[in-house]
mmCIF file of N, CA and C in Angstrom:
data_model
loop_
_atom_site.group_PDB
_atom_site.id
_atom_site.type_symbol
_atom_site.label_atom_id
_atom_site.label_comp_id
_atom_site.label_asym_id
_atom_site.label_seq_id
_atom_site.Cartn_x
_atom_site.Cartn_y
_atom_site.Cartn_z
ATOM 1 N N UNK A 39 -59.688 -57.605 -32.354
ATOM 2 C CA UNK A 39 -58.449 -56.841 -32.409
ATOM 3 C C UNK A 39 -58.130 -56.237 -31.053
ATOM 4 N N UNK A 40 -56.580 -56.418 -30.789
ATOM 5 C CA UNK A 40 -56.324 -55.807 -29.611
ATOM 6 C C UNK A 40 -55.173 -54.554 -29.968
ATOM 7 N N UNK A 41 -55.781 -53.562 -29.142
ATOM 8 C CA UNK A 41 -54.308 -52.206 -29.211
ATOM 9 C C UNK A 41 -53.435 -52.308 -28.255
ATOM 10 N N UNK A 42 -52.141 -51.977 -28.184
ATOM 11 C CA UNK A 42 -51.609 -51.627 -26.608
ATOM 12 C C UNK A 42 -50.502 -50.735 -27.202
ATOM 13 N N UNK A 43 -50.581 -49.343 -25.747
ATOM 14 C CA UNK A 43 -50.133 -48.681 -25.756
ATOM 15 C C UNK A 43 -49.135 -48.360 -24.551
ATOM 16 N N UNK A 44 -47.899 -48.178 -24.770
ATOM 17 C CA UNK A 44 -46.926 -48.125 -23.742
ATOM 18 C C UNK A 44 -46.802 -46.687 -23.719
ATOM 19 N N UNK A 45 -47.072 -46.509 -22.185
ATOM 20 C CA UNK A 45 -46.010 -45.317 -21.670
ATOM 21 C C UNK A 45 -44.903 -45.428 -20.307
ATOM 22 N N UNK A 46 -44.439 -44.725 -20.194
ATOM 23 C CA UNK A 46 -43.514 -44.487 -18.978
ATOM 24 C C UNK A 46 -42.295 -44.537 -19.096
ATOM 25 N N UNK A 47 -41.269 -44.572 -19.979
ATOM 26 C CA UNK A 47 -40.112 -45.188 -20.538
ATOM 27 C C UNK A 47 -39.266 -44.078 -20.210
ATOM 28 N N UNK A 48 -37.856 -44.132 -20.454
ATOM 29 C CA UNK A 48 -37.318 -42.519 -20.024
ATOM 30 C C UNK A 48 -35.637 -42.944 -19.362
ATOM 31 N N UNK A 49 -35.370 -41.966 -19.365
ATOM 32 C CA UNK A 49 -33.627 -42.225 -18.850
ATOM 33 C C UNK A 49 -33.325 -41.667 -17.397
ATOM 34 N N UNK A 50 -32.946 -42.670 -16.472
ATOM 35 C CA UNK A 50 -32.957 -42.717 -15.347
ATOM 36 C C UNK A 50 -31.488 -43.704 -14.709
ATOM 37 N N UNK A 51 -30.439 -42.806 -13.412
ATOM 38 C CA UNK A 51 -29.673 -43.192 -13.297
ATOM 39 C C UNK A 51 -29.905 -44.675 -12.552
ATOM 40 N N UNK A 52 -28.941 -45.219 -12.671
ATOM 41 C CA UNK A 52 -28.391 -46.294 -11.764
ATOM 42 C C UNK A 52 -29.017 -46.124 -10.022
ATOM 43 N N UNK A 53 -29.786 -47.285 -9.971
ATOM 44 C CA UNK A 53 -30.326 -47.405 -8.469
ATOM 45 C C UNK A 53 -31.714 -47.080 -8.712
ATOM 46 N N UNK A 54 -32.136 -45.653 -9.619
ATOM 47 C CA UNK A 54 -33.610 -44.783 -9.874
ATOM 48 C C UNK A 54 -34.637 -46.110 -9.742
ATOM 49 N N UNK A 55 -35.647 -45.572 -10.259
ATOM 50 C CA UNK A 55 -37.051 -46.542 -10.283
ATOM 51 C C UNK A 55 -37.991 -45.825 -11.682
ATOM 52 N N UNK A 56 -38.683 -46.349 -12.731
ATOM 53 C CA UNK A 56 -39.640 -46.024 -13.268
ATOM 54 C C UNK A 56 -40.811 -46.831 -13.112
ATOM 55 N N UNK A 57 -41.646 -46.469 -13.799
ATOM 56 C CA UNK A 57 -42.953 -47.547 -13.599
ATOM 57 C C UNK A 57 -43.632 -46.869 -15.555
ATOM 58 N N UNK A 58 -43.459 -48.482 -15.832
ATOM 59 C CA UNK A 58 -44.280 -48.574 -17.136
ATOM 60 C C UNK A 58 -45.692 -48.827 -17.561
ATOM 61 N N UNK A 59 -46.509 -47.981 -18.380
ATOM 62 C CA UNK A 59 -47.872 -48.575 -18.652
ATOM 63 C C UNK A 59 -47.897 -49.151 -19.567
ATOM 64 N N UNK A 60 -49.257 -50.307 -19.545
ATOM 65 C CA UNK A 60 -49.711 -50.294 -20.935
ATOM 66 C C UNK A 60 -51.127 -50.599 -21.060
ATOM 67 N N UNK A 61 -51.311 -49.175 -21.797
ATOM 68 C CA UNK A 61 -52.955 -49.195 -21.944
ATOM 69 C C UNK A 61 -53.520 -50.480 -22.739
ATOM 70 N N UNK A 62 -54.399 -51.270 -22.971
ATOM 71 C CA UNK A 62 -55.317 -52.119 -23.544
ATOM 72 C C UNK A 62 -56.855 -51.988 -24.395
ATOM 73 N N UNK A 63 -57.131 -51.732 -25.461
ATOM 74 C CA UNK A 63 -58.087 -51.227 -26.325
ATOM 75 C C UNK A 63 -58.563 -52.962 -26.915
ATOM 76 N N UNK A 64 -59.858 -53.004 -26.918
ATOM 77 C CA UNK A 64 -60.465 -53.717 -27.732
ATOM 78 C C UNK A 64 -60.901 -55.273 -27.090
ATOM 79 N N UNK A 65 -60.538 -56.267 -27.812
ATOM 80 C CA UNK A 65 -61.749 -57.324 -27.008
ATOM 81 C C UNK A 65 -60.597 -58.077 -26.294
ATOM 82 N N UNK A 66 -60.053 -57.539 -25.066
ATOM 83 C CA UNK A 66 -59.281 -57.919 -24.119
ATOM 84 C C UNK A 66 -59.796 -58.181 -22.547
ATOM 85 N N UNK A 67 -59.701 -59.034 -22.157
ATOM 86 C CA UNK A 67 -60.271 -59.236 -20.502
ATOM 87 C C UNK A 67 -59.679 -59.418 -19.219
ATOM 88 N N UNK A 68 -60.108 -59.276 -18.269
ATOM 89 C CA UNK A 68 -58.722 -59.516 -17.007
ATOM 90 C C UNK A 68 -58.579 -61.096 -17.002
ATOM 91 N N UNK A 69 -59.264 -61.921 -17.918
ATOM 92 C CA UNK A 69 -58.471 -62.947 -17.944
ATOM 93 C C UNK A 69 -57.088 -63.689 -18.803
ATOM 94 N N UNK A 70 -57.511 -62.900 -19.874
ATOM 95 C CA UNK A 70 -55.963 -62.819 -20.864
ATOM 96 C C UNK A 70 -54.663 -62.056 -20.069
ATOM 97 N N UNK A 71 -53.808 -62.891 -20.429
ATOM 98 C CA UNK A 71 -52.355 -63.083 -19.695
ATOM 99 C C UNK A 71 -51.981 -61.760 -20.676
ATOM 100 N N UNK A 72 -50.739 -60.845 -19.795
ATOM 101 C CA UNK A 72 -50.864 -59.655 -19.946
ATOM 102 C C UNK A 72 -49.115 -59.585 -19.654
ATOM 103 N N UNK A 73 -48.432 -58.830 -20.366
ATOM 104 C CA UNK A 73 -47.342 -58.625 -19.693
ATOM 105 C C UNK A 73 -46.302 -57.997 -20.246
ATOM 106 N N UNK A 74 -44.790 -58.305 -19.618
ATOM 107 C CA UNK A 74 -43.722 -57.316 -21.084
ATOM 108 C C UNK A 74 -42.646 -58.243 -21.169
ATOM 109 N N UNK A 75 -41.612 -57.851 -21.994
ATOM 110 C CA UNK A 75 -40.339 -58.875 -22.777
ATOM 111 C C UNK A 75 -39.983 -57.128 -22.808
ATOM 112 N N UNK A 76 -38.370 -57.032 -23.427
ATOM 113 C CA UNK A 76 -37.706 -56.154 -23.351
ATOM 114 C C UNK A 76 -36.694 -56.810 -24.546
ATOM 115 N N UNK A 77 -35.993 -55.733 -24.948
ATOM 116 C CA UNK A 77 -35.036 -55.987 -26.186
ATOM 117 C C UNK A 77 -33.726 -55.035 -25.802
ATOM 118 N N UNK A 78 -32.808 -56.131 -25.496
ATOM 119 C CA UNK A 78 -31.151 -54.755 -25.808
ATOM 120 C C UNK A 78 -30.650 -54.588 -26.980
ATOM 121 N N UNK A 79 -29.992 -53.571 -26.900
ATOM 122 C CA UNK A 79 -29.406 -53.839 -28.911
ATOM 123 C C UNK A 79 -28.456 -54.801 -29.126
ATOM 124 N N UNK A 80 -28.415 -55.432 -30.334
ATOM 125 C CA UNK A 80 -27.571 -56.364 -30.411
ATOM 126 C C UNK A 80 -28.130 -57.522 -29.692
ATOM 127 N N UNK A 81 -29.598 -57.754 -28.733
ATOM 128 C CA UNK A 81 -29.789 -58.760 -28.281
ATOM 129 C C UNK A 81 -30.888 -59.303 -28.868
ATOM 130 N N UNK A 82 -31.306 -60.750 -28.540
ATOM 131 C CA UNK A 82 -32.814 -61.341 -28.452
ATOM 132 C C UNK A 82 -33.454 -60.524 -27.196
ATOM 133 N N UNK A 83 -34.997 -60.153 -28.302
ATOM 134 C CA UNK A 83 -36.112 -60.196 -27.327
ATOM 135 C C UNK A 83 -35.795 -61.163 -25.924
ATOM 136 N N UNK A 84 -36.515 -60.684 -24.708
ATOM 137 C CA UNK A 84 -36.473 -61.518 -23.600
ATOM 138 C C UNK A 84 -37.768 -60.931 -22.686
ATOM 139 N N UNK A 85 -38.377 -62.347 -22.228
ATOM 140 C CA UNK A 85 -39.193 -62.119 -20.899
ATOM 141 C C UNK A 85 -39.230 -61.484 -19.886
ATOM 142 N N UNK A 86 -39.647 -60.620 -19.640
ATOM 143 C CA UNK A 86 -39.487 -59.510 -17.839
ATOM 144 C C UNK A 86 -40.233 -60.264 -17.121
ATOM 145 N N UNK A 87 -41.950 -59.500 -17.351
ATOM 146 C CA UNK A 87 -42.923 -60.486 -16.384
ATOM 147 C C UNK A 87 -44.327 -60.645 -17.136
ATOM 148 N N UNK A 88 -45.162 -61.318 -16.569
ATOM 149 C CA UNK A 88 -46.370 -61.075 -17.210
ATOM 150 C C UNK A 88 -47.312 -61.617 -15.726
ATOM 151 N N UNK A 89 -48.596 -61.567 -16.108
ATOM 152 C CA UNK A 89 -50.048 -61.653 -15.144
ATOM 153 C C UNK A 89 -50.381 -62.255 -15.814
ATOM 154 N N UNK A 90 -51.283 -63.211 -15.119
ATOM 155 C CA UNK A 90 -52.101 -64.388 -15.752
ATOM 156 C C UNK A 90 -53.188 -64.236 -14.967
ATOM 157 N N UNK A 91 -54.506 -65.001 -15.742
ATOM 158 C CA UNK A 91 -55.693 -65.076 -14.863
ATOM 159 C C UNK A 91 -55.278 -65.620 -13.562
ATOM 160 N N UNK A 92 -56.500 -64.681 -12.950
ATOM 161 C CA UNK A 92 -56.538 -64.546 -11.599
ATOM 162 C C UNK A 92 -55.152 -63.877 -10.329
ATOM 163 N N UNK A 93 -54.594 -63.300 -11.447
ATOM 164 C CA UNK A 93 -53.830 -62.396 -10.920
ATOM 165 C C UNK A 93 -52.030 -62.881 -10.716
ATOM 166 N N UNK A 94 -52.152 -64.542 -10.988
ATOM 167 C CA UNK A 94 -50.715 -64.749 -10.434
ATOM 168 C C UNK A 94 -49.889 -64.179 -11.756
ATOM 169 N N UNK A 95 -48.404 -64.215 -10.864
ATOM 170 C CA UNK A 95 -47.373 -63.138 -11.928
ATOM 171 C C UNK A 95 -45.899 -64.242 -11.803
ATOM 172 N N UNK A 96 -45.536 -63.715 -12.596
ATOM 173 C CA UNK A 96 -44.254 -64.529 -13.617
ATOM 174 C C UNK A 96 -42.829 -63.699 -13.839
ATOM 175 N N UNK A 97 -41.758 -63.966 -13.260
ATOM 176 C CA UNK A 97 -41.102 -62.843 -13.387
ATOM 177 C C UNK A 97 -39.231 -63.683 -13.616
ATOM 178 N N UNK A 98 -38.795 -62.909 -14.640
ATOM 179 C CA UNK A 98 -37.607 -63.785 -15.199
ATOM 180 C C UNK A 98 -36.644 -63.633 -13.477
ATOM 181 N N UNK A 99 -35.528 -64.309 -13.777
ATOM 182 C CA UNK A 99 -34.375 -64.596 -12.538
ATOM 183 C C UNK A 99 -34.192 -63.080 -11.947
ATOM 184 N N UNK A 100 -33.730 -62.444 -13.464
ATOM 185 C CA UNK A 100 -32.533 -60.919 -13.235
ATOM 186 C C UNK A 100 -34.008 -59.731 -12.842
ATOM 187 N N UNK A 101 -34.604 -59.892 -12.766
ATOM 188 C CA UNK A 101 -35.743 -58.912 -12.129
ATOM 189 C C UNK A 101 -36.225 -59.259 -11.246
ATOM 190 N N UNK A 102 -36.213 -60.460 -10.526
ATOM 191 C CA UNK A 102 -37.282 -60.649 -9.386
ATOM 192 C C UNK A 102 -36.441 -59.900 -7.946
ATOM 193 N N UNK A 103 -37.592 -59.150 -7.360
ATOM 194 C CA UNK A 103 -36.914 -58.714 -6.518
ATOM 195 C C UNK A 103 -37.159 -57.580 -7.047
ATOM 196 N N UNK A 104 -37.077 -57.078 -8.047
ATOM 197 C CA UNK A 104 -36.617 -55.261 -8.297
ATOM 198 C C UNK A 104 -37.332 -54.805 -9.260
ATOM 199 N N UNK A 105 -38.291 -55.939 -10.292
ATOM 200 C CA UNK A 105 -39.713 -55.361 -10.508
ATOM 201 C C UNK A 105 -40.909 -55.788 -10.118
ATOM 202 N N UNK A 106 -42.171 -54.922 -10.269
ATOM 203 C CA UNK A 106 -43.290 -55.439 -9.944
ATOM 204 C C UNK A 106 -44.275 -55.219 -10.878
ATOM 205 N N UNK A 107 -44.878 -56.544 -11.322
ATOM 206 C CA UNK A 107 -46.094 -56.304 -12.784
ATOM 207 C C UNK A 107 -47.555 -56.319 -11.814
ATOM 208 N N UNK A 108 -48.168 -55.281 -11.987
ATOM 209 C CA UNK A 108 -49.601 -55.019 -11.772
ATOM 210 C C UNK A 108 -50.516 -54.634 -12.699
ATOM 211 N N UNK A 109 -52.148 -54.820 -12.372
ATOM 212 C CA UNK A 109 -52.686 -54.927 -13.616
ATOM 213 C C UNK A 109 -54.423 -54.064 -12.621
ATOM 214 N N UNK A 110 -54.953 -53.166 -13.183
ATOM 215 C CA UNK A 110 -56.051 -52.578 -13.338
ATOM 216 C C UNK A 110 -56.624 -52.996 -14.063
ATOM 217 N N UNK A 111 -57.965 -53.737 -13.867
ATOM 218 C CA UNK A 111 -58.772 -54.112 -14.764
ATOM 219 C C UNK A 111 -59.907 -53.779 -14.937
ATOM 220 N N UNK A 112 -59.857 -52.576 -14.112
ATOM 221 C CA UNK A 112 -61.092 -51.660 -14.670
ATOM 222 C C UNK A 112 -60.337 -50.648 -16.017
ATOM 223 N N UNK A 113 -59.403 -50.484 -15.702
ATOM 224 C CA UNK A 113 -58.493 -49.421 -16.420
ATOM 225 C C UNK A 113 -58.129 -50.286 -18.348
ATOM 226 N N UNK A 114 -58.112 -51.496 -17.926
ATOM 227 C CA UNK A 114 -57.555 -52.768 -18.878
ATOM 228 C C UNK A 114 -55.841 -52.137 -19.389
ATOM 229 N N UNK A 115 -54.920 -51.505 -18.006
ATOM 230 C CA UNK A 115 -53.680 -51.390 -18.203
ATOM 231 C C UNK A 115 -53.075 -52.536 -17.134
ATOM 232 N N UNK A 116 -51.772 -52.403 -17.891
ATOM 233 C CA UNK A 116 -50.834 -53.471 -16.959
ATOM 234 C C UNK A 116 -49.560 -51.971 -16.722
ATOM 235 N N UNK A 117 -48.916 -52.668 -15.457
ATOM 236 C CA UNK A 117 -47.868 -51.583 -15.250
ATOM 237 C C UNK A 117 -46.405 -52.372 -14.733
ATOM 238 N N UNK A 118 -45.903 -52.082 -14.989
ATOM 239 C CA UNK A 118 -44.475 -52.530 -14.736
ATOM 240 C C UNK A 118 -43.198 -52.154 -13.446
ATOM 241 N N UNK A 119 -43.352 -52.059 -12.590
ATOM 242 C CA UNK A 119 -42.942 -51.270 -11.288
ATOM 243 C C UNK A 119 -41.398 -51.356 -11.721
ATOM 244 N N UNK A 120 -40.678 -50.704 -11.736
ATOM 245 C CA UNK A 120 -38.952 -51.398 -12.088
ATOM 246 C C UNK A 120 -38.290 -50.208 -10.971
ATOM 247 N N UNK A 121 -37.797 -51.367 -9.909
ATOM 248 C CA UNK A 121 -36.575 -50.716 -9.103
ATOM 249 C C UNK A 121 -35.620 -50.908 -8.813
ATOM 250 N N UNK A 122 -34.565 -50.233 -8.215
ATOM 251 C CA UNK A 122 -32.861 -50.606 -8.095
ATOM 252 C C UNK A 122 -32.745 -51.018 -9.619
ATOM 253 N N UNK A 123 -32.766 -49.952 -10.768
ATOM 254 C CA UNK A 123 -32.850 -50.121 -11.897
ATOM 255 C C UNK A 123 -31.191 -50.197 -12.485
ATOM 256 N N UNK A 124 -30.412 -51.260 -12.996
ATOM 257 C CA UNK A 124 -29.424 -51.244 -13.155
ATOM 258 C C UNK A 124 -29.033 -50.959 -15.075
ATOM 259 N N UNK A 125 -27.639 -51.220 -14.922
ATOM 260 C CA UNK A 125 -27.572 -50.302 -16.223
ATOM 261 C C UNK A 125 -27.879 -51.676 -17.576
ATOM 262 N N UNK A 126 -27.725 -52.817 -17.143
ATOM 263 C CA UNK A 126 -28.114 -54.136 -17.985
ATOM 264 C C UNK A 126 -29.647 -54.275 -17.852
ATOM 265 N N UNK A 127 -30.496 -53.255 -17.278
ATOM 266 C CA UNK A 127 -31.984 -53.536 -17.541
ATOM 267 C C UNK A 127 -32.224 -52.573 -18.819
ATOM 268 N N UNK A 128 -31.293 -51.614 -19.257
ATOM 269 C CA UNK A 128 -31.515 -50.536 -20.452
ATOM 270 C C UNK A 128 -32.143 -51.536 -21.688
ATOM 271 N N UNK A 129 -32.730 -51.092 -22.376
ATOM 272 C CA UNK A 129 -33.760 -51.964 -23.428
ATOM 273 C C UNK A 129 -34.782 -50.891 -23.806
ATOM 274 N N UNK A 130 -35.927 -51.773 -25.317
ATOM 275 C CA UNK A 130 -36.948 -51.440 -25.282
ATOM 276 C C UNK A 130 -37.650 -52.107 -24.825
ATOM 277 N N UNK A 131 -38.332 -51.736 -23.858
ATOM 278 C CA UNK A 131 -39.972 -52.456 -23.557
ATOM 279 C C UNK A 131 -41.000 -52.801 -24.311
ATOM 280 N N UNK A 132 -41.178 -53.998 -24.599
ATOM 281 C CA UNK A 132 -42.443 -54.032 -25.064
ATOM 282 C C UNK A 132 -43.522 -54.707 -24.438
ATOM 283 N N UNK A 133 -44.737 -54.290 -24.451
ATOM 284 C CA UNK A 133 -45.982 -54.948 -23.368
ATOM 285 C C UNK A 133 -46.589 -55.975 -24.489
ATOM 286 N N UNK A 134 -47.286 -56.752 -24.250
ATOM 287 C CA UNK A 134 -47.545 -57.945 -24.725
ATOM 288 C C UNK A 134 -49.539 -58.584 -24.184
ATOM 289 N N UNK A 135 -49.940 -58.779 -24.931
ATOM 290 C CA UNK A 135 -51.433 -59.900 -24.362
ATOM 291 C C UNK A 135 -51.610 -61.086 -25.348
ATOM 292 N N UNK A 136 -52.023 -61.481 -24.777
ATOM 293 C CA UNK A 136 -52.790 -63.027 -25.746
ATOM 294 C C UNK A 136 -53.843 -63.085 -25.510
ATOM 295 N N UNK A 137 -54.466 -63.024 -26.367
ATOM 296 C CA UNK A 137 -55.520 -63.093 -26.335
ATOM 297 C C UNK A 137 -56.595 -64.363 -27.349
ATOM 298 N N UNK A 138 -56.981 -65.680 -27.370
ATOM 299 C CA UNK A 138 -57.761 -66.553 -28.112
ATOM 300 C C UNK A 138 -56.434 -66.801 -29.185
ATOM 301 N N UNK A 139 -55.405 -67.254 -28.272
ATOM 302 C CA UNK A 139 -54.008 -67.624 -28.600
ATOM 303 C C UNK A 139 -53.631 -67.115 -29.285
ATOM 304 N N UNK A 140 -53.400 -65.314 -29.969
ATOM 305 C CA UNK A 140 -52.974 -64.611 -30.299
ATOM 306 C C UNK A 140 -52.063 -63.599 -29.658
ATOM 307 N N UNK A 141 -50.643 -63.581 -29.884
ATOM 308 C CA UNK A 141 -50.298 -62.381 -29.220
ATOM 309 C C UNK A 141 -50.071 -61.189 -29.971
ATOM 310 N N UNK A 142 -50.253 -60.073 -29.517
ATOM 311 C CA UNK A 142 -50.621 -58.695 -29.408
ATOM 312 C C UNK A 142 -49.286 -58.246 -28.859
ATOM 313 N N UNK A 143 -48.520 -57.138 -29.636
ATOM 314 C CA UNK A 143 -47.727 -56.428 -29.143
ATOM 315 C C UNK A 143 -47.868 -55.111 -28.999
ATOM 316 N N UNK A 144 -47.498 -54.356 -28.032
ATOM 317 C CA UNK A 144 -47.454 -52.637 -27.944
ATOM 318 C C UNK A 144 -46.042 -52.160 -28.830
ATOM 319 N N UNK A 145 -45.910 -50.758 -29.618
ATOM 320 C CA UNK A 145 -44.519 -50.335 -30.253
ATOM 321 C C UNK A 145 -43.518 -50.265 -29.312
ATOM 322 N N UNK A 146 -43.345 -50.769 -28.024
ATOM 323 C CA UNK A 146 -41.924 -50.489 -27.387
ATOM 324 C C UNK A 146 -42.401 -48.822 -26.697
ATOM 325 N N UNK A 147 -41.381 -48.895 -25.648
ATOM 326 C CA UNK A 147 -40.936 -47.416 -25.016
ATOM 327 C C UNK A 147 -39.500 -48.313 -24.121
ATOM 328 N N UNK A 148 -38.917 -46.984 -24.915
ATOM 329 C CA UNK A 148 -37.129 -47.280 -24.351
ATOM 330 C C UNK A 148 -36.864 -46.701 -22.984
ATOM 331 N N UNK A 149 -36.405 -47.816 -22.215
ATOM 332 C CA UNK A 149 -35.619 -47.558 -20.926
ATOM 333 C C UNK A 149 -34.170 -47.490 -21.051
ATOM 334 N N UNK A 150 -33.458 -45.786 -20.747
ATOM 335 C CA UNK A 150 -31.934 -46.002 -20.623
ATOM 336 C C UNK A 150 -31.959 -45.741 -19.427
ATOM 337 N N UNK A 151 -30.946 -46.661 -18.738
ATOM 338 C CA UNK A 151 -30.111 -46.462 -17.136
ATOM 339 C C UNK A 151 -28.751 -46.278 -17.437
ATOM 340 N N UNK A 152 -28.444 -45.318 -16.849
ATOM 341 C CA UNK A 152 -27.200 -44.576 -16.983
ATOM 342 C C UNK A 152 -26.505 -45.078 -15.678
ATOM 343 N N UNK A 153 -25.112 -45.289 -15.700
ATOM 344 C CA UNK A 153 -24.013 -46.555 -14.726
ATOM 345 C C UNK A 153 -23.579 -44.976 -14.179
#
């Protein structure tokens, strides 16, 4: 069983920066691929970024450039760097692992950006 716990979420204007966690509990390793998807209302779930063994990272079109996914693996958190935060990145976050081809979701923490 895997836990994950998101923090950092919060309402922040147009241009701001947050940075998201997500803690990791249970039989998870720095080699399981690690990462987040985001939800607008009214939308489909969608991909942000994720980490894969050995550290390489994955990051959709509309974020590259303006986030950054990092990962502590002594800590077993992943973090989400998000800058020049615009008002179409507003969503819930959710962090994500796979683990022995299972994925694992965290409950979300909502990002509003205010225009």
């Amino acid at each position: 069983q895997v836990q994950l716990v998101e923090s950092g979420g919060g309402l922040v204007q147009a241009g701001g920066s947050l940075r998201l966690s997500c803690a990791a509990s249970g039989s998870i390793f720095s080699r399981n691929t690690m990462g987040w998807y985001r939800q607008a209302p009214g939308k489909q779930r969608e991909f942000v970024a994720n980490i894969i063994s050995g550290g390489n990272t994955n990051y959709a079109d509309s974020v590259k450039g303006r986030f950054t996914i990092s990962r502590d693996n002594a800590k077993n958190t992943v973090y989400l760097q998000m800058n020049s935060l615009k008002a179409e990145d507003t969503a819930v976050y959710y962090c994500y692992a796979i683990v022995i081809m299972q994925t694992y979701w965290g409950q979300g923490t909502q990002v509003s950006v205010s225009s």
